[in-house]
GROMACS .gro file of C-alpha atoms in nm:
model
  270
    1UNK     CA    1  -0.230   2.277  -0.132
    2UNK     CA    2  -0.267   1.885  -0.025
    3UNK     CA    3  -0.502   1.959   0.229
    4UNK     CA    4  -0.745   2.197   0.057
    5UNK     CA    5  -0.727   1.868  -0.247
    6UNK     CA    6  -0.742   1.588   0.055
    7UNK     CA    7  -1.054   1.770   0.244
    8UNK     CA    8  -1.252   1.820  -0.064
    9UNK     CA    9  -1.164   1.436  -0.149
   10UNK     CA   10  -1.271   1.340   0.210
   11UNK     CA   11  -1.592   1.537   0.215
   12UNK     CA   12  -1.905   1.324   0.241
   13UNK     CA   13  -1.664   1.039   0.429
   14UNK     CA   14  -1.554   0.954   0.753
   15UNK     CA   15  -1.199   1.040   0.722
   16UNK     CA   16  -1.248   1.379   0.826
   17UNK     CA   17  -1.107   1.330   1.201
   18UNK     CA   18  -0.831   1.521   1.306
   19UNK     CA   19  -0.848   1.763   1.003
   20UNK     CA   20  -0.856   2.110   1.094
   21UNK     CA   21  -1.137   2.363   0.888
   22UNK     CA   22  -0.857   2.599   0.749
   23UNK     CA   23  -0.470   2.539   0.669
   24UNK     CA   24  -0.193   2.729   0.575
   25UNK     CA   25  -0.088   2.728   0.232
   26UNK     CA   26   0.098   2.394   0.155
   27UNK     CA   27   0.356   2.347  -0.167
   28UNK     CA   28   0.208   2.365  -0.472
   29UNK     CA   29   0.011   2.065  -0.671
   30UNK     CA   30  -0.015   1.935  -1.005
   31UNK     CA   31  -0.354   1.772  -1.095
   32UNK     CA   32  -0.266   1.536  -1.337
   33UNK     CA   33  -0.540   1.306  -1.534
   34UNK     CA   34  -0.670   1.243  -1.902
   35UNK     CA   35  -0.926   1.383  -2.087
   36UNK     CA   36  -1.246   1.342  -1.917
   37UNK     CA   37  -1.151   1.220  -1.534
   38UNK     CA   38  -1.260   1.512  -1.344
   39UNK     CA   39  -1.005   1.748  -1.286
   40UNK     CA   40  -1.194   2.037  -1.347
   41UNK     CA   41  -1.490   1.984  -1.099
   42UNK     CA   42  -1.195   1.876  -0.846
   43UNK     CA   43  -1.051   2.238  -0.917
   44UNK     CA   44  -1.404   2.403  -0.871
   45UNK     CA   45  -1.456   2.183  -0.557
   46UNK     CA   46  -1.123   2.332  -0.424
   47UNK     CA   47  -1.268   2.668  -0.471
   48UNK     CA   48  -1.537   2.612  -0.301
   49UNK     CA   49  -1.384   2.492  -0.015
   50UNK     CA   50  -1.118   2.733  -0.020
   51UNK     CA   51  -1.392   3.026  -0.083
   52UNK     CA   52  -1.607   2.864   0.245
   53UNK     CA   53  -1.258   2.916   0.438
   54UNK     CA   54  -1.325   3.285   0.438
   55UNK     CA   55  -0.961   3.383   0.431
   56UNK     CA   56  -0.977   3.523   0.114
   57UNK     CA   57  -1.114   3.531  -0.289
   58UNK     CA   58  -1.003   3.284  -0.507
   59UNK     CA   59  -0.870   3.335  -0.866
   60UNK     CA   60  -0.953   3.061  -1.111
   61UNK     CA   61  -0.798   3.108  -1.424
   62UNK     CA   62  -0.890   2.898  -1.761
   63UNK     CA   63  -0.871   2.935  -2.085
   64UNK     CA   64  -1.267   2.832  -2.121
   65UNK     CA   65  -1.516   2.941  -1.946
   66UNK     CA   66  -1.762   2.723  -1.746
   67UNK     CA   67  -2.076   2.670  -1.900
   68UNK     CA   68  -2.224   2.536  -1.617
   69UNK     CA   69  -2.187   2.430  -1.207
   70UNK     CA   70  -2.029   2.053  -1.246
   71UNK     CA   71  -2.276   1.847  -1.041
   72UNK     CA   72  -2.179   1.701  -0.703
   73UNK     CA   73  -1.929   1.988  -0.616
   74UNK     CA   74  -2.222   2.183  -0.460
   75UNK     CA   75  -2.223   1.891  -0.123
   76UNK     CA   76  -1.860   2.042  -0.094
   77UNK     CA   77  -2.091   2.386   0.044
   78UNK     CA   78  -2.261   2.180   0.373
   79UNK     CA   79  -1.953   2.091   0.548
   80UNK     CA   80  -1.830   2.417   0.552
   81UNK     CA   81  -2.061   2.587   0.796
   82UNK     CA   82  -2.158   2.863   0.589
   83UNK     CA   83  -2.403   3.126   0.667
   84UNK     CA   84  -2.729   2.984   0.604
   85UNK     CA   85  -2.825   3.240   0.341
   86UNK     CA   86  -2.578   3.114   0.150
   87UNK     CA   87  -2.712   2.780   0.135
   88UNK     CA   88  -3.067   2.930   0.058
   89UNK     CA   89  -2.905   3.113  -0.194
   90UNK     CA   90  -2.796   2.799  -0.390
   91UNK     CA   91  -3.125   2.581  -0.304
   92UNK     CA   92  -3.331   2.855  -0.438
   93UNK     CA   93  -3.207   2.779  -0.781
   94UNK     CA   94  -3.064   3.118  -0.826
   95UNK     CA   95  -2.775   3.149  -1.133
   96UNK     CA   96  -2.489   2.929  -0.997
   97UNK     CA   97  -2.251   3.274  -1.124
   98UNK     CA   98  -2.429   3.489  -0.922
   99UNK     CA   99  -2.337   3.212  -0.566
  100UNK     CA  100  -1.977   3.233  -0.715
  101UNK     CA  101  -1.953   3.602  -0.696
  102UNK     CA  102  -2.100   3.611  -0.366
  103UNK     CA  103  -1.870   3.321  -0.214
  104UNK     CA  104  -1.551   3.527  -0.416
  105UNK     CA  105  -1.458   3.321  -0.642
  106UNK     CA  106  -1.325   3.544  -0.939
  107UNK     CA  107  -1.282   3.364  -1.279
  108UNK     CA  108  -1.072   3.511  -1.517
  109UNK     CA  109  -1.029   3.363  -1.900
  110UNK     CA  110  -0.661   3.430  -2.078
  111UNK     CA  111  -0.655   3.347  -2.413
  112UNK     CA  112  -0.326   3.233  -2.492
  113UNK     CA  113  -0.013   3.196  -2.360
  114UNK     CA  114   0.094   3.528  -2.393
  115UNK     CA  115  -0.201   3.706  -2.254
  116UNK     CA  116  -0.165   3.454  -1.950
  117UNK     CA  117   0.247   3.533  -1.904
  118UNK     CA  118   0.068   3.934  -1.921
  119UNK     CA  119  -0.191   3.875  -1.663
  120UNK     CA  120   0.083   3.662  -1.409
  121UNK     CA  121   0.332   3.961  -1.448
  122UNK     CA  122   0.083   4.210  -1.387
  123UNK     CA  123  -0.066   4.035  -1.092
  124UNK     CA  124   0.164   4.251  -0.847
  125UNK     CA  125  -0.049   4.590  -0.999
  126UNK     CA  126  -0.384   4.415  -0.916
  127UNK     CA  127  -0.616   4.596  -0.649
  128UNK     CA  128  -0.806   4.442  -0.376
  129UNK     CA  129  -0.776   4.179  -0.138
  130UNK     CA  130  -0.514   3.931  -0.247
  131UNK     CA  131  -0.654   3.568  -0.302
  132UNK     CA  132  -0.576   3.287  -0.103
  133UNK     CA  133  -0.617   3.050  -0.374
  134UNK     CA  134  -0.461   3.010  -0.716
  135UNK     CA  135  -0.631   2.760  -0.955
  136UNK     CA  136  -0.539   2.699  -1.296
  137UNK     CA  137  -0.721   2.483  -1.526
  138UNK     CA  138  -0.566   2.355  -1.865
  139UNK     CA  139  -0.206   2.432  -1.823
  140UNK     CA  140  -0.161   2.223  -2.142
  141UNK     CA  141  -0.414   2.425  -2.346
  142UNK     CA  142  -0.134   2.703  -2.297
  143UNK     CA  143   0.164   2.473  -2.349
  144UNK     CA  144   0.109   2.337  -2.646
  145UNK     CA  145   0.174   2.724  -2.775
  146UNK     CA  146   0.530   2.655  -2.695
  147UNK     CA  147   0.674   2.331  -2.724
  148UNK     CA  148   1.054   2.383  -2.561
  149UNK     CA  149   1.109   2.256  -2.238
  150UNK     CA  150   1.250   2.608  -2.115
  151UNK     CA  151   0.908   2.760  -2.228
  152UNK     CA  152   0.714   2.511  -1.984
  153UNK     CA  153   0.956   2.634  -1.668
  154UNK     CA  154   0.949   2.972  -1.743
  155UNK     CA  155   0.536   2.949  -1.661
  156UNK     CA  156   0.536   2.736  -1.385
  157UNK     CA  157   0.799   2.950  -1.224
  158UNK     CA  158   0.617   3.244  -1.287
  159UNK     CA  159   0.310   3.079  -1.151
  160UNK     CA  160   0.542   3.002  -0.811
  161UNK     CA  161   0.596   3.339  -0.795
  162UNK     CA  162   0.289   3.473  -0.860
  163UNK     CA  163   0.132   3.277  -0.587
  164UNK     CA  164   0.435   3.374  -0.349
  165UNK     CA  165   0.347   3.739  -0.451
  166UNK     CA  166   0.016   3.674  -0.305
  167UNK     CA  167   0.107   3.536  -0.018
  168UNK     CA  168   0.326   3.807   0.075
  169UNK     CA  169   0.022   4.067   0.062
  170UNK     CA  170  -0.176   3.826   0.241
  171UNK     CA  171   0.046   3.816   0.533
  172UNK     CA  172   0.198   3.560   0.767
  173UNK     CA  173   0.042   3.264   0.869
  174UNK     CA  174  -0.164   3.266   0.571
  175UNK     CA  175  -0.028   3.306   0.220
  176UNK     CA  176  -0.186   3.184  -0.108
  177UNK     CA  177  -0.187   2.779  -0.209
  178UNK     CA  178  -0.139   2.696  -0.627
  179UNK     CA  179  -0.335   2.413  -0.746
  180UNK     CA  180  -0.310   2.358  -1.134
  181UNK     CA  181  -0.455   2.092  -1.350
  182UNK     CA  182  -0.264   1.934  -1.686
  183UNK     CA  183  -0.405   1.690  -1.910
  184UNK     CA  184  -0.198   1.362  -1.994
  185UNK     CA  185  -0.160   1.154  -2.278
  186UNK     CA  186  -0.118   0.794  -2.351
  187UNK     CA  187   0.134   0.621  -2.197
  188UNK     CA  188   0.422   0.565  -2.431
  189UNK     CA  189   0.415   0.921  -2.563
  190UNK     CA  190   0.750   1.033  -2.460
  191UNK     CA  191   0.699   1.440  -2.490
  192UNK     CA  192   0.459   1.403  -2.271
  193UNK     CA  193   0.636   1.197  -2.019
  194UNK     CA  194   0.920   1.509  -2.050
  195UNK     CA  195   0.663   1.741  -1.952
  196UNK     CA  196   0.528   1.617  -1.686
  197UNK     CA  197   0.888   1.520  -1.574
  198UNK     CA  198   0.949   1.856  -1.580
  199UNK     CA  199   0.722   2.024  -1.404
  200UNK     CA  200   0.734   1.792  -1.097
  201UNK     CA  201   1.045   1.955  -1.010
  202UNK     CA  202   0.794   2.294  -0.978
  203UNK     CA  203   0.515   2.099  -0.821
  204UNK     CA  204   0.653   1.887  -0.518
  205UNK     CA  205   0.279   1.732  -0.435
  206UNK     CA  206   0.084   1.581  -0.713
  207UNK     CA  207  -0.262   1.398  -0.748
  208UNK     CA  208  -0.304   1.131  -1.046
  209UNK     CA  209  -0.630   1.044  -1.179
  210UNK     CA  210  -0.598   0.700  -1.360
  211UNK     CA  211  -0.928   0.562  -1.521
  212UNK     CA  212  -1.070   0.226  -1.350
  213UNK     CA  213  -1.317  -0.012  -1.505
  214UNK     CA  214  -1.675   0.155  -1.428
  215UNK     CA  215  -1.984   0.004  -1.248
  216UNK     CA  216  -2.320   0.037  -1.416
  217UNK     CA  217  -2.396   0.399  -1.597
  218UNK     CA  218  -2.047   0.494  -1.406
  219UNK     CA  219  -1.717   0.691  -1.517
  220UNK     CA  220  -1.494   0.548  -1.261
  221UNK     CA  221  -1.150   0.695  -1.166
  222UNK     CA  222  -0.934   0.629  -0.918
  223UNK     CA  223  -0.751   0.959  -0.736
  224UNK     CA  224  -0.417   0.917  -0.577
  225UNK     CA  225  -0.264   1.182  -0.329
  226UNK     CA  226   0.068   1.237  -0.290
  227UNK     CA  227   0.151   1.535  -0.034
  228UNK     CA  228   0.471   1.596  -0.137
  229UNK     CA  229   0.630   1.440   0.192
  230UNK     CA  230   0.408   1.649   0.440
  231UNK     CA  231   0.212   1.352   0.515
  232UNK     CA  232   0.084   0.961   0.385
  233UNK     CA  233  -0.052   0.887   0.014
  234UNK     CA  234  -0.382   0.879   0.042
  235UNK     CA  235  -0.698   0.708  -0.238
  236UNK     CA  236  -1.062   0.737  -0.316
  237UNK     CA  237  -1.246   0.634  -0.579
  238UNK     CA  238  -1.398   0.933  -0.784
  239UNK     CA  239  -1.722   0.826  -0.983
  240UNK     CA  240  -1.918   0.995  -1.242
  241UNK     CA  241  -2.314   0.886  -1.282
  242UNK     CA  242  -2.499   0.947  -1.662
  243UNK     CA  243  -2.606   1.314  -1.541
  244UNK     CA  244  -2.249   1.434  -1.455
  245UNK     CA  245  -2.280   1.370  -1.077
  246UNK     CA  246  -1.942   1.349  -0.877
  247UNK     CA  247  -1.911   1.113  -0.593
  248UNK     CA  248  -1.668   1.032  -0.367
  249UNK     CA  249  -1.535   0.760  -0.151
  250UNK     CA  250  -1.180   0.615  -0.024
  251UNK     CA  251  -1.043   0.376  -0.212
  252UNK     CA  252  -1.103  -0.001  -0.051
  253UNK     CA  253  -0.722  -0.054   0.132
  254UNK     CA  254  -0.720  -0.439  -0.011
  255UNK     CA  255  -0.640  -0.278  -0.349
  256UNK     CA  256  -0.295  -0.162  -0.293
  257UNK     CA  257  -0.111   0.135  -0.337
  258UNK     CA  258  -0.040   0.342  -0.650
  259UNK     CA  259   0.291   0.400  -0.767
  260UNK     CA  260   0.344   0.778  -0.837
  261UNK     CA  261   0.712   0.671  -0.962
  262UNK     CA  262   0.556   0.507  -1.247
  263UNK     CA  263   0.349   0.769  -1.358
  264UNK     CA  264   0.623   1.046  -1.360
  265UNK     CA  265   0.822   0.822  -1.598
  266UNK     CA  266   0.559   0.689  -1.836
  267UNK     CA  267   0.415   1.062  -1.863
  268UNK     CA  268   0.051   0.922  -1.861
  269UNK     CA  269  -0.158   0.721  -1.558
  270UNK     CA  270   0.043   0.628  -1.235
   0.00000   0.00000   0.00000
């Protein structure tokens, strides 16, 4: 799921070339970033994208629901070529809940860990078209439930196979991508640093989010794409203005490259 990440990171630049409007399901991807640096409007971007694709609904699962449409992830809507009533139907100003049902993007709120493990197991009983896209927000709002390092796998194998369930029904060519999003620490804190450890062995492509020094009235973060071998590393700079707006741009080449090696040891930033 590098690509579906990687085009909604590209949208609004010129690094689109060569990029084709839908892709197969790549290997999964772990969002990883602090508190605060925009992994949940990157999820919600993905959706849209992936919802604009047409080849299927999308299932984001969290354990809180969205108050609100973050700002910025609506531009992800233009490049997508959607019908044009769709677009009316978000300029109009009608409720941002009512554009997600209609683009199929199906949010669905588990509780705790338990009723999550319920819902993944059952997902083989659920009716209707399978989704393409499997989003999950807050994996460490259900890990902290369960502290053991065995409790952590058993999930994010059952979230593998949940979204290789899907793409079985979805048929070749096609299948279902797994995107999910977990909140890091400090560096130095070495549970943490097991954790995430841990799960990269699950999750072979991985984007870091590692906080920058801001410019005026800006939350600046700088977003670092690795594809899991499928392709190059890739940067932009992710930037928050005062009223929650999300922009994007690549990262400026003279800065140097990230090392992802770093941040799977120290558990935090890369």
């Amino acid at each position: 799921m590098a690509e579906t990440l990687r085009r909604v990171l590209n949208l609004g630049t010129s690094a689109r070339s060569g990029e084709e409007d839908t892709a197969e399901a790549g290997p999964p991807l772990l969002l990883l970033g602090g508190p605060g640096s925009g992994k949940t409007a990157l999820l919600f971007a993905a959706a849209l994208v992936a919802a604009g694709e047409g080849r299927g609904p999308v299932l984001f699962l969290t354990r809180t629901p969205l108050q609100s449409l973050p700002r910025g992830t609506g531009a992800a809507l233009d490049p997508l070529r959607l019908q044009e009533v769709r677009l009316r139907t978000l300029r109009a100003g009608f409720p941002w809940k009512d554009c997600l049902r209609y683009l199929k993007i199906r949010f669905q709120y588990p509780p705790s860990t338990h009723e999550l493990l319920q819902l993944l197991c059952s997902a083989h009983e659920a009716r209707g078209p399978a989704p393409s896209l499997l989003l999950l927000d807050g994996l460490e709002e259900y890990l902290v439930e369960d502290q053991g390092p065995q409790d952590a796998a058993y999930l994010a194998a059952l979230l593998l196979d949940t979204a290789a369930h899907f793409s079985h029904q979805t048929g070749p060519g096609q299948g279902c991508g797994l995107i999910v999003a977990l909140q890091t620490q400090e560096e130095g804190v070495s549970g943490d640093a097991l954790q995430v450890s841990l799960l990269q062995r699950y999750f072979p492509a991985q984007c870091w989010l590692q906080a920058e020094t801001p410019g005026p009235g800006q939350h600046r973060l700088r977003a670092c794409l690795d594809p899991g071998g499928l392709g190059p590393r890739a940067e932009w700079c992710v930037a928050f203005r005062p009223n929650g707006e999300m922009t994007i741009t690549p990262w400026p080449t003279q800065a140097g490259n990230l090392s992802l090696d770093k941040g799977s040891s120290s558990g935090g930033q890369p």
